[in-house]
Amino acid sequence: MTLDAARPKLSLLLAAPRGFCAGVDRAVRIVEEALSRHGAPVYVRHEIVHNRHVVDDLRARGAVFVEELNEIPDDGRPVVFSAHGVAKGVVSEAMRRRLFTLDATCPLVTKVHREAERHHARGRHILLIGHAGHPEVVGTMGQLPDGAVTLVESVEQAASVTPPAGLPLAWTSQTTLSVDDTAEIVAALAARFPGLAGPAKDDICYATSNRQAAVKAVVGRGADLVIVVGAPYSSNSVRLAEVAERAGARRAVLVQRGADLDPAVADGCAAVGLTAGASAPESLVQEVIARLATRFDLAVEEVRVAEERIEFRLPPALSRSPGAMAAE
């Protein structure tokens, strides 16, 4: 009997797009380029992206991850702000200390920051849809004075939130939320506050929307189990698992890499979906495929719902050639 004949057949539906988005790719390239040009150490405030594999790889190459600027010595080394963005107070402190900073904030997060500032300048109180304590939420709230933003985490909170009286209202959101959940929260807020202003386009980023749509597509193709490659503290990865189950998958499991997966979880399944959060590299997806192949005779098919060709530029200090920088 051949090896393939000894293994049960399994249809593996690869969601596409999946994995790294343009903002994550840019953030990782910023740290890599800083290490290449300036050597180690390069300090990074907070994890550059929410993925242990990526962080450990950069740490091995000389990146030093810290939570606050007071952990960084005044030694002239580069300091990178993570893709999630930082509060204005952090930027001000870095400027006061004359730190050499490189801002890896995702441009789509920066867009949310600017929207919040514009609403505030027009006298509006901001209702921010997001998760308390998430670095992106902390950074967005930190763009405005204390009390200028009220966080709304759920439909239940939307039904009871009490913003300051007498002020016009606007909403904005964390970029990595569930598209469907956010729409429900916005609808609940709009029903209570008819004059509620919002962004010209939803703040949930294109990559989050595309990955959630791709998960729904693989479930629609018959995947009753969906495997999500991503960190348990990655908002967009956790949302993918939730979306899969709400779309009708019998079960969704979140793993950080192939070694974390018990392939027996797919026993009895005719089709399994596989995706990855926006901060998970494709190499980890391939690890999961290899892990499943130890137990199943896989028939792999990609289910694509969108093409992504967006690329974000590096900061000016890194986009110039090293020679040009030295000549300045």
mmCIF file of C-alpha atoms in Angstrom:
data_model
loop_
_atom_site.group_PDB
_atom_site.id
_atom_site.type_symbol
_atom_site.label_atom_id
_atom_site.label_comp_id
_atom_site.label_asym_id
_atom_site.label_seq_id
_atom_site.Cartn_x
_atom_site.Cartn_y
_atom_site.Cartn_z
ATOM 1 C CA MET A 1 0.000 0.000 0.000
ATOM 2 C CA THR A 2 1.375 3.442 -0.925
ATOM 3 C CA LEU A 3 1.708 6.210 1.621
ATOM 4 C CA ASP A 4 -1.000 8.308 -0.101
ATOM 5 C CA ALA A 5 -3.389 5.365 -0.096
ATOM 6 C CA ALA A 6 -2.849 4.946 3.639
ATOM 7 C CA ARG A 7 -3.851 8.539 4.333
ATOM 8 C CA PRO A 8 -7.413 9.843 4.073
ATOM 9 C CA LYS A 9 -8.057 12.410 1.381
ATOM 10 C CA LEU A 10 -8.631 16.001 2.470
ATOM 11 C CA SER A 11 -9.593 19.035 0.415
ATOM 12 C CA LEU A 12 -7.609 22.034 1.657
ATOM 13 C CA LEU A 13 -9.069 25.389 0.633
ATOM 14 C CA LEU A 14 -6.504 28.195 0.877
ATOM 15 C CA ALA A 15 -8.142 31.558 1.482
ATOM 16 C CA ALA A 16 -6.746 34.389 -0.596
ATOM 17 C CA PRO A 17 -5.778 37.024 0.193
ATOM 18 C CA ARG A 18 -4.194 35.861 3.441
ATOM 19 C CA GLY A 19 -1.167 36.731 5.560
ATOM 20 C CA PHE A 20 0.979 39.843 5.364
ATOM 21 C CA CYS A 21 -0.725 43.066 4.343
ATOM 22 C CA ALA A 22 1.019 46.143 2.943
ATOM 23 C CA GLY A 23 1.140 47.876 6.334
ATOM 24 C CA VAL A 24 2.752 44.899 8.071
ATOM 25 C CA ASP A 25 5.170 44.355 5.192
ATOM 26 C CA ARG A 26 6.227 48.011 5.397
ATOM 27 C CA ALA A 27 6.700 47.878 9.168
ATOM 28 C CA VAL A 28 8.878 44.768 9.017
ATOM 29 C CA ARG A 29 10.917 46.226 6.140
ATOM 30 C CA ILE A 30 11.518 49.384 8.185
ATOM 31 C CA VAL A 31 13.117 47.385 11.002
ATOM 32 C CA GLU A 32 15.074 45.237 8.544
ATOM 33 C CA GLU A 33 16.343 48.274 6.642
ATOM 34 C CA ALA A 34 17.267 50.085 9.849
ATOM 35 C CA LEU A 35 19.290 47.052 10.960
ATOM 36 C CA SER A 36 20.937 46.817 7.554
ATOM 37 C CA ARG A 37 21.947 50.482 7.475
ATOM 38 C CA HIS A 38 22.698 51.173 11.120
ATOM 39 C CA GLY A 39 23.483 47.784 12.614
ATOM 40 C CA ALA A 40 22.275 46.512 15.967
ATOM 41 C CA PRO A 41 20.673 47.482 18.181
ATOM 42 C CA VAL A 42 17.547 49.004 16.682
ATOM 43 C CA TYR A 43 14.941 49.722 19.329
ATOM 44 C CA VAL A 44 11.286 49.023 18.609
ATOM 45 C CA ARG A 45 8.545 50.422 20.821
ATOM 46 C CA HIS A 46 6.028 47.612 21.293
ATOM 47 C CA GLU A 47 6.005 44.530 19.063
ATOM 48 C CA ILE A 48 6.401 45.750 15.506
ATOM 49 C CA VAL A 49 3.453 43.512 14.547
ATOM 50 C CA HIS A 50 1.507 40.937 16.545
ATOM 51 C CA ASN A 51 3.364 37.801 15.512
ATOM 52 C CA ARG A 52 5.844 35.942 17.716
ATOM 53 C CA HIS A 53 7.706 34.390 14.769
ATOM 54 C CA VAL A 54 8.306 37.787 13.143
ATOM 55 C CA VAL A 55 9.309 39.407 16.436
ATOM 56 C CA ASP A 56 11.680 36.587 17.398
ATOM 57 C CA ASP A 57 13.321 36.689 13.960
ATOM 58 C CA LEU A 58 13.927 40.433 14.194
ATOM 59 C CA ARG A 59 15.141 40.101 17.786
ATOM 60 C CA ALA A 60 17.700 37.515 16.680
ATOM 61 C CA ARG A 61 18.959 40.005 14.108
ATOM 62 C CA GLY A 62 19.437 42.799 16.634
ATOM 63 C CA ALA A 63 16.060 44.438 17.247
ATOM 64 C CA VAL A 64 15.382 45.297 20.894
ATOM 65 C CA PHE A 65 11.687 45.449 21.774
ATOM 66 C CA VAL A 66 10.560 47.733 24.574
ATOM 67 C CA GLU A 67 7.185 48.908 25.838
ATOM 68 C CA GLU A 68 8.098 52.496 26.740
ATOM 69 C CA LEU A 69 10.669 55.069 25.648
ATOM 70 C CA ASN A 70 12.176 55.252 29.147
ATOM 71 C CA GLU A 71 13.646 51.804 28.481
ATOM 72 C CA ILE A 72 15.755 53.223 25.630
ATOM 73 C CA PRO A 73 19.119 54.853 26.375
ATOM 74 C CA ASP A 74 20.165 58.140 24.773
ATOM 75 C CA ASP A 75 22.714 56.447 22.551
ATOM 76 C CA GLY A 76 21.633 57.735 19.130
ATOM 77 C CA ARG A 77 20.339 54.375 17.943
ATOM 78 C CA PRO A 78 17.237 54.174 15.730
ATOM 79 C CA VAL A 79 13.868 53.888 17.475
ATOM 80 C CA VAL A 80 10.956 52.418 15.500
ATOM 81 C CA PHE A 81 7.309 53.039 16.341
ATOM 82 C CA SER A 82 5.216 49.918 15.687
ATOM 83 C CA ALA A 83 2.634 49.453 12.937
ATOM 84 C CA HIS A 84 -0.187 50.056 15.451
ATOM 85 C CA GLY A 85 0.675 53.737 15.918
ATOM 86 C CA VAL A 86 1.457 55.732 19.054
ATOM 87 C CA ALA A 87 -0.095 58.562 21.025
ATOM 88 C CA LYS A 88 1.084 62.107 20.419
ATOM 89 C CA GLY A 89 2.639 62.149 23.874
ATOM 90 C CA VAL A 90 5.049 59.407 22.810
ATOM 91 C CA VAL A 91 6.093 61.397 19.739
ATOM 92 C CA SER A 92 6.555 64.526 21.851
ATOM 93 C CA GLU A 93 8.725 62.673 24.353
ATOM 94 C CA ALA A 94 10.864 61.262 21.546
ATOM 95 C CA MET A 95 11.311 64.753 20.098
ATOM 96 C CA ARG A 96 12.201 66.179 23.517
ATOM 97 C CA ARG A 97 14.910 63.551 23.873
ATOM 98 C CA ARG A 98 15.974 64.035 20.246
ATOM 99 C CA LEU A 99 15.679 60.344 19.529
ATOM 100 C CA PHE A 100 16.263 59.132 15.965
ATOM 101 C CA THR A 101 12.774 57.813 15.262
ATOM 102 C CA LEU A 102 11.345 55.867 12.345
ATOM 103 C CA ASP A 103 7.563 55.737 12.195
ATOM 104 C CA ALA A 104 6.280 52.337 11.055
ATOM 105 C CA THR A 105 2.629 53.222 11.751
ATOM 106 C CA CYS A 106 0.427 51.719 9.052
ATOM 107 C CA PRO A 107 -0.707 54.555 6.749
ATOM 108 C CA LEU A 108 -4.285 53.343 7.144
ATOM 109 C CA VAL A 109 -4.000 53.771 10.913
ATOM 110 C CA THR A 110 -2.546 57.229 10.352
ATOM 111 C CA LYS A 111 -5.627 57.977 8.214
ATOM 112 C CA VAL A 112 -7.830 57.185 11.212
ATOM 113 C CA HIS A 113 -5.711 59.498 13.370
ATOM 114 C CA ARG A 114 -6.157 62.379 10.928
ATOM 115 C CA GLU A 115 -9.908 61.736 10.670
ATOM 116 C CA ALA A 116 -10.246 61.905 14.444
ATOM 117 C CA GLU A 117 -8.305 65.168 14.493
ATOM 118 C CA ARG A 118 -10.529 66.697 11.813
ATOM 119 C CA HIS A 119 -13.705 65.734 13.651
ATOM 120 C CA HIS A 120 -12.297 67.158 16.892
ATOM 121 C CA ALA A 121 -11.347 70.410 15.133
ATOM 122 C CA ARG A 122 -14.979 70.719 14.013
ATOM 123 C CA GLY A 123 -16.174 70.430 17.586
ATOM 124 C CA ARG A 124 -17.341 66.819 17.409
ATOM 125 C CA HIS A 125 -16.985 64.247 20.153
ATOM 126 C CA ILE A 126 -15.525 60.975 18.843
ATOM 127 C CA LEU A 127 -17.083 57.552 19.368
ATOM 128 C CA LEU A 128 -14.245 55.125 18.710
ATOM 129 C CA ILE A 129 -15.262 51.544 17.941
ATOM 130 C CA GLY A 130 -12.537 49.209 19.108
ATOM 131 C CA HIS A 131 -11.078 47.030 21.850
ATOM 132 C CA ALA A 132 -9.865 48.585 25.086
ATOM 133 C CA GLY A 133 -6.128 48.339 25.587
ATOM 134 C CA HIS A 134 -5.297 47.417 21.994
ATOM 135 C CA PRO A 135 -2.207 49.411 20.932
ATOM 136 C CA GLU A 136 -4.015 50.872 17.928
ATOM 137 C CA VAL A 137 -6.874 52.095 20.113
ATOM 138 C CA VAL A 138 -4.442 53.553 22.645
ATOM 139 C CA GLY A 139 -2.638 55.371 19.839
ATOM 140 C CA THR A 140 -5.824 56.730 18.275
ATOM 141 C CA MET A 141 -7.230 57.962 21.576
ATOM 142 C CA GLY A 142 -3.844 59.520 22.257
ATOM 143 C CA GLN A 143 -4.164 61.823 19.256
ATOM 144 C CA LEU A 144 -6.714 63.954 21.090
ATOM 145 C CA PRO A 145 -7.080 65.515 24.552
ATOM 146 C CA ASP A 146 -8.398 63.425 27.421
ATOM 147 C CA GLY A 147 -12.174 63.171 27.290
ATOM 148 C CA ALA A 148 -12.435 63.872 23.567
ATOM 149 C CA VAL A 149 -12.993 60.197 22.690
ATOM 150 C CA THR A 150 -15.420 57.606 24.046
ATOM 151 C CA LEU A 151 -14.625 53.959 23.357
ATOM 152 C CA VAL A 152 -17.460 51.686 22.202
ATOM 153 C CA GLU A 153 -16.627 47.966 22.219
ATOM 154 C CA SER A 154 -19.952 46.278 21.450
ATOM 155 C CA VAL A 155 -23.545 46.650 20.291
ATOM 156 C CA GLU A 156 -24.561 46.535 23.954
ATOM 157 C CA GLN A 157 -22.316 49.488 24.737
ATOM 158 C CA ALA A 158 -23.598 51.318 21.668
ATOM 159 C CA ALA A 159 -27.095 51.024 23.105
ATOM 160 C CA SER A 160 -26.105 52.560 26.436
ATOM 161 C CA VAL A 161 -23.134 54.861 25.800
ATOM 162 C CA THR A 162 -23.655 58.411 27.076
ATOM 163 C CA PRO A 163 -21.430 60.910 25.232
ATOM 164 C CA PRO A 164 -21.076 64.490 26.478
ATOM 165 C CA ALA A 165 -24.325 66.428 26.091
ATOM 166 C CA GLY A 166 -24.610 69.197 23.546
ATOM 167 C CA LEU A 167 -21.776 68.126 21.245
ATOM 168 C CA PRO A 168 -22.165 66.806 17.703
ATOM 169 C CA LEU A 169 -20.844 63.263 17.315
ATOM 170 C CA ALA A 170 -18.654 61.332 14.887
ATOM 171 C CA TRP A 171 -17.540 57.721 14.804
ATOM 172 C CA THR A 172 -14.330 56.084 13.733
ATOM 173 C CA SER A 173 -12.950 52.593 14.309
ATOM 174 C CA GLN A 174 -9.979 50.364 14.869
ATOM 175 C CA THR A 175 -8.820 49.047 11.484
ATOM 176 C CA THR A 176 -8.740 45.331 12.380
ATOM 177 C CA LEU A 177 -12.300 44.671 13.546
ATOM 178 C CA SER A 178 -14.957 42.343 12.214
ATOM 179 C CA VAL A 179 -16.645 44.057 9.283
ATOM 180 C CA ASP A 180 -20.048 42.670 10.277
ATOM 181 C CA ASP A 181 -19.709 43.479 13.985
ATOM 182 C CA THR A 182 -18.633 47.037 13.231
ATOM 183 C CA ALA A 183 -21.565 47.560 10.874
ATOM 184 C CA GLU A 184 -23.946 46.443 13.653
ATOM 185 C CA ILE A 185 -22.354 48.838 16.143
ATOM 186 C CA VAL A 186 -22.481 51.741 13.692
ATOM 187 C CA ALA A 187 -26.161 50.992 12.960
ATOM 188 C CA ALA A 188 -26.944 50.985 16.677
ATOM 189 C CA LEU A 189 -25.146 54.292 17.178
ATOM 190 C CA ALA A 190 -26.764 55.901 14.142
ATOM 191 C CA ALA A 191 -30.221 54.867 15.370
ATOM 192 C CA ARG A 192 -29.599 56.674 18.669
ATOM 193 C CA PHE A 193 -27.712 59.651 17.259
ATOM 194 C CA PRO A 194 -29.209 60.611 13.857
ATOM 195 C CA GLY A 195 -26.654 63.349 13.179
ATOM 196 C CA LEU A 196 -23.718 60.981 13.693
ATOM 197 C CA ALA A 197 -20.884 61.747 11.256
ATOM 198 C CA GLY A 198 -18.535 59.079 9.960
ATOM 199 C CA PRO A 199 -15.611 58.499 7.633
ATOM 200 C CA ALA A 200 -16.084 58.807 3.881
ATOM 201 C CA LYS A 201 -15.111 55.130 3.761
ATOM 202 C CA ASP A 202 -15.178 52.623 6.612
ATOM 203 C CA ASP A 203 -11.984 52.646 8.650
ATOM 204 C CA ILE A 204 -11.596 48.855 8.632
ATOM 205 C CA CYS A 205 -8.647 48.377 6.313
ATOM 206 C CA TYR A 206 -8.826 46.725 2.911
ATOM 207 C CA ALA A 207 -6.684 43.801 4.079
ATOM 208 C CA THR A 208 -8.929 43.026 7.051
ATOM 209 C CA SER A 209 -12.029 43.174 4.827
ATOM 210 C CA ASN A 210 -10.458 41.012 2.120
ATOM 211 C CA ARG A 211 -9.279 38.338 4.544
ATOM 212 C CA GLN A 212 -12.669 38.125 6.192
ATOM 213 C CA ALA A 213 -14.373 37.876 2.788
ATOM 214 C CA ALA A 214 -11.975 35.092 1.774
ATOM 215 C CA VAL A 215 -12.793 33.131 4.950
ATOM 216 C CA LYS A 216 -16.499 33.414 4.187
ATOM 217 C CA ALA A 217 -15.774 32.149 0.666
ATOM 218 C CA VAL A 218 -13.951 29.005 1.830
ATOM 219 C CA VAL A 219 -16.740 28.249 4.293
ATOM 220 C CA GLY A 220 -19.181 28.701 1.437
ATOM 221 C CA ARG A 221 -17.181 26.135 -0.515
ATOM 222 C CA GLY A 222 -17.792 23.529 2.178
ATOM 223 C CA ALA A 223 -15.010 23.982 4.752
ATOM 224 C CA ASP A 224 -16.477 22.938 8.073
ATOM 225 C CA LEU A 225 -13.143 23.523 9.822
ATOM 226 C CA VAL A 226 -11.077 26.692 9.325
ATOM 227 C CA ILE A 227 -7.489 26.959 10.532
ATOM 228 C CA VAL A 228 -6.266 30.506 11.139
ATOM 229 C CA VAL A 229 -2.527 31.112 11.365
ATOM 230 C CA GLY A 230 -1.943 33.995 13.726
ATOM 231 C CA ALA A 231 -1.232 35.068 17.281
ATOM 232 C CA PRO A 232 -3.941 34.783 19.940
ATOM 233 C CA TYR A 233 -3.347 38.473 20.773
ATOM 234 C CA SER A 234 -3.656 39.569 17.130
ATOM 235 C CA SER A 235 -7.014 41.299 16.706
ATOM 236 C CA ASN A 236 -7.366 40.623 12.995
ATOM 237 C CA SER A 237 -6.429 36.933 13.439
ATOM 238 C CA VAL A 238 -8.946 36.377 16.231
ATOM 239 C CA ARG A 239 -11.606 38.103 14.127
ATOM 240 C CA LEU A 240 -10.928 35.654 11.259
ATOM 241 C CA ALA A 241 -11.709 32.716 13.515
ATOM 242 C CA GLU A 242 -14.903 34.400 14.690
ATOM 243 C CA VAL A 243 -15.942 35.204 11.120
ATOM 244 C CA ALA A 244 -15.412 31.579 10.087
ATOM 245 C CA GLU A 245 -17.708 30.231 12.778
ATOM 246 C CA ARG A 246 -20.361 32.866 12.133
ATOM 247 C CA ALA A 247 -20.226 32.021 8.431
ATOM 248 C CA GLY A 248 -21.152 28.437 9.263
ATOM 249 C CA ALA A 249 -17.907 26.576 9.925
ATOM 250 C CA ARG A 250 -18.324 23.830 12.486
ATOM 251 C CA ARG A 251 -15.121 24.949 14.160
ATOM 252 C CA ALA A 252 -12.264 27.424 13.776
ATOM 253 C CA VAL A 253 -8.851 26.975 15.387
ATOM 254 C CA LEU A 254 -6.095 29.539 15.816
ATOM 255 C CA VAL A 255 -2.468 28.349 15.680
ATOM 256 C CA GLN A 256 0.761 30.310 15.585
ATOM 257 C CA ARG A 257 2.628 27.878 13.344
ATOM 258 C CA GLY A 258 2.628 24.320 12.024
ATOM 259 C CA ALA A 259 4.141 22.760 15.136
ATOM 260 C CA ASP A 260 1.200 24.043 17.188
ATOM 261 C CA LEU A 261 -1.368 22.150 15.112
ATOM 262 C CA ASP A 262 -2.625 18.674 15.931
ATOM 263 C CA PRO A 263 -3.558 17.473 12.433
ATOM 264 C CA ALA A 264 -6.076 15.089 13.973
ATOM 265 C CA VAL A 265 -8.310 18.128 14.422
ATOM 266 C CA ALA A 266 -9.255 17.643 10.754
ATOM 267 C CA ASP A 267 -10.279 14.007 11.148
ATOM 268 C CA GLY A 268 -13.687 13.423 9.602
ATOM 269 C CA CYS A 269 -13.603 16.638 7.570
ATOM 270 C CA ALA A 270 -14.093 16.526 3.819
ATOM 271 C CA ALA A 271 -12.779 20.073 3.409
ATOM 272 C CA VAL A 272 -10.691 22.379 5.592
ATOM 273 C CA GLY A 273 -10.110 26.087 5.099
ATOM 274 C CA LEU A 274 -6.747 27.690 5.827
ATOM 275 C CA THR A 275 -5.991 31.378 6.195
ATOM 276 C CA ALA A 276 -3.567 33.670 8.030
ATOM 277 C CA GLY A 277 -3.886 36.960 9.832
ATOM 278 C CA ALA A 278 -2.356 40.087 8.345
ATOM 279 C CA SER A 279 0.726 39.807 10.576
ATOM 280 C CA ALA A 280 1.503 36.159 9.769
ATOM 281 C CA PRO A 281 4.074 35.402 7.032
ATOM 282 C CA GLU A 282 3.341 32.855 4.301
ATOM 283 C CA SER A 283 6.114 30.597 5.602
ATOM 284 C CA LEU A 284 3.926 29.772 8.605
ATOM 285 C CA VAL A 285 1.022 28.864 6.332
ATOM 286 C CA GLN A 286 3.302 26.462 4.489
ATOM 287 C CA GLU A 287 4.288 24.916 7.825
ATOM 288 C CA VAL A 288 0.624 24.173 8.533
ATOM 289 C CA ILE A 289 0.177 22.623 5.097
ATOM 290 C CA ALA A 290 3.208 20.404 5.684
ATOM 291 C CA ARG A 291 1.841 19.429 9.084
ATOM 292 C CA LEU A 292 -1.529 18.427 7.635
ATOM 293 C CA ALA A 293 0.256 16.461 4.885
ATOM 294 C CA THR A 294 1.741 14.146 7.521
ATOM 295 C CA ARG A 295 -1.753 12.794 8.176
ATOM 296 C CA PHE A 296 -3.776 13.481 4.999
ATOM 297 C CA ASP A 297 -3.518 13.142 1.237
ATOM 298 C CA LEU A 298 -4.120 16.817 0.470
ATOM 299 C CA ALA A 299 -5.834 18.309 -2.557
ATOM 300 C CA VAL A 300 -4.943 22.004 -2.258
ATOM 301 C CA GLU A 301 -7.032 24.680 -3.952
ATOM 302 C CA GLU A 302 -6.787 28.444 -3.574
ATOM 303 C CA VAL A 303 -10.035 30.386 -3.194
ATOM 304 C CA ARG A 304 -9.338 34.002 -4.126
ATOM 305 C CA VAL A 305 -11.766 36.874 -3.608
ATOM 306 C CA ALA A 306 -9.497 39.866 -4.352
ATOM 307 C CA GLU A 307 -6.118 40.908 -5.707
ATOM 308 C CA GLU A 308 -3.940 43.115 -3.506
ATOM 309 C CA ARG A 309 -1.322 45.277 -5.179
ATOM 310 C CA ILE A 310 -0.976 48.027 -2.593
ATOM 311 C CA GLU A 311 2.521 48.891 -1.432
ATOM 312 C CA PHE A 312 3.402 51.590 1.089
ATOM 313 C CA ARG A 313 6.616 53.587 0.857
ATOM 314 C CA LEU A 314 9.302 53.505 3.506
ATOM 315 C CA PRO A 315 9.939 56.659 5.581
ATOM 316 C CA PRO A 316 12.101 59.257 3.771
ATOM 317 C CA ALA A 317 15.082 58.513 6.042
ATOM 318 C CA LEU A 318 15.127 54.929 4.713
ATOM 319 C CA SER A 319 13.889 55.432 1.163
ATOM 320 C CA ARG A 320 16.989 57.440 0.298
ATOM 321 C CA SER A 321 20.150 55.562 -0.614
ATOM 322 C CA PRO A 322 22.764 55.161 2.140
ATOM 323 C CA GLY A 323 25.218 57.130 0.035
ATOM 324 C CA ALA A 324 22.834 60.063 -0.282
ATOM 325 C CA MET A 325 22.238 60.025 3.469
ATOM 326 C CA ALA A 326 25.960 60.097 4.197
ATOM 327 C CA ALA A 327 26.456 63.032 1.840
ATOM 328 C CA GLU A 328 23.883 65.204 3.630
#
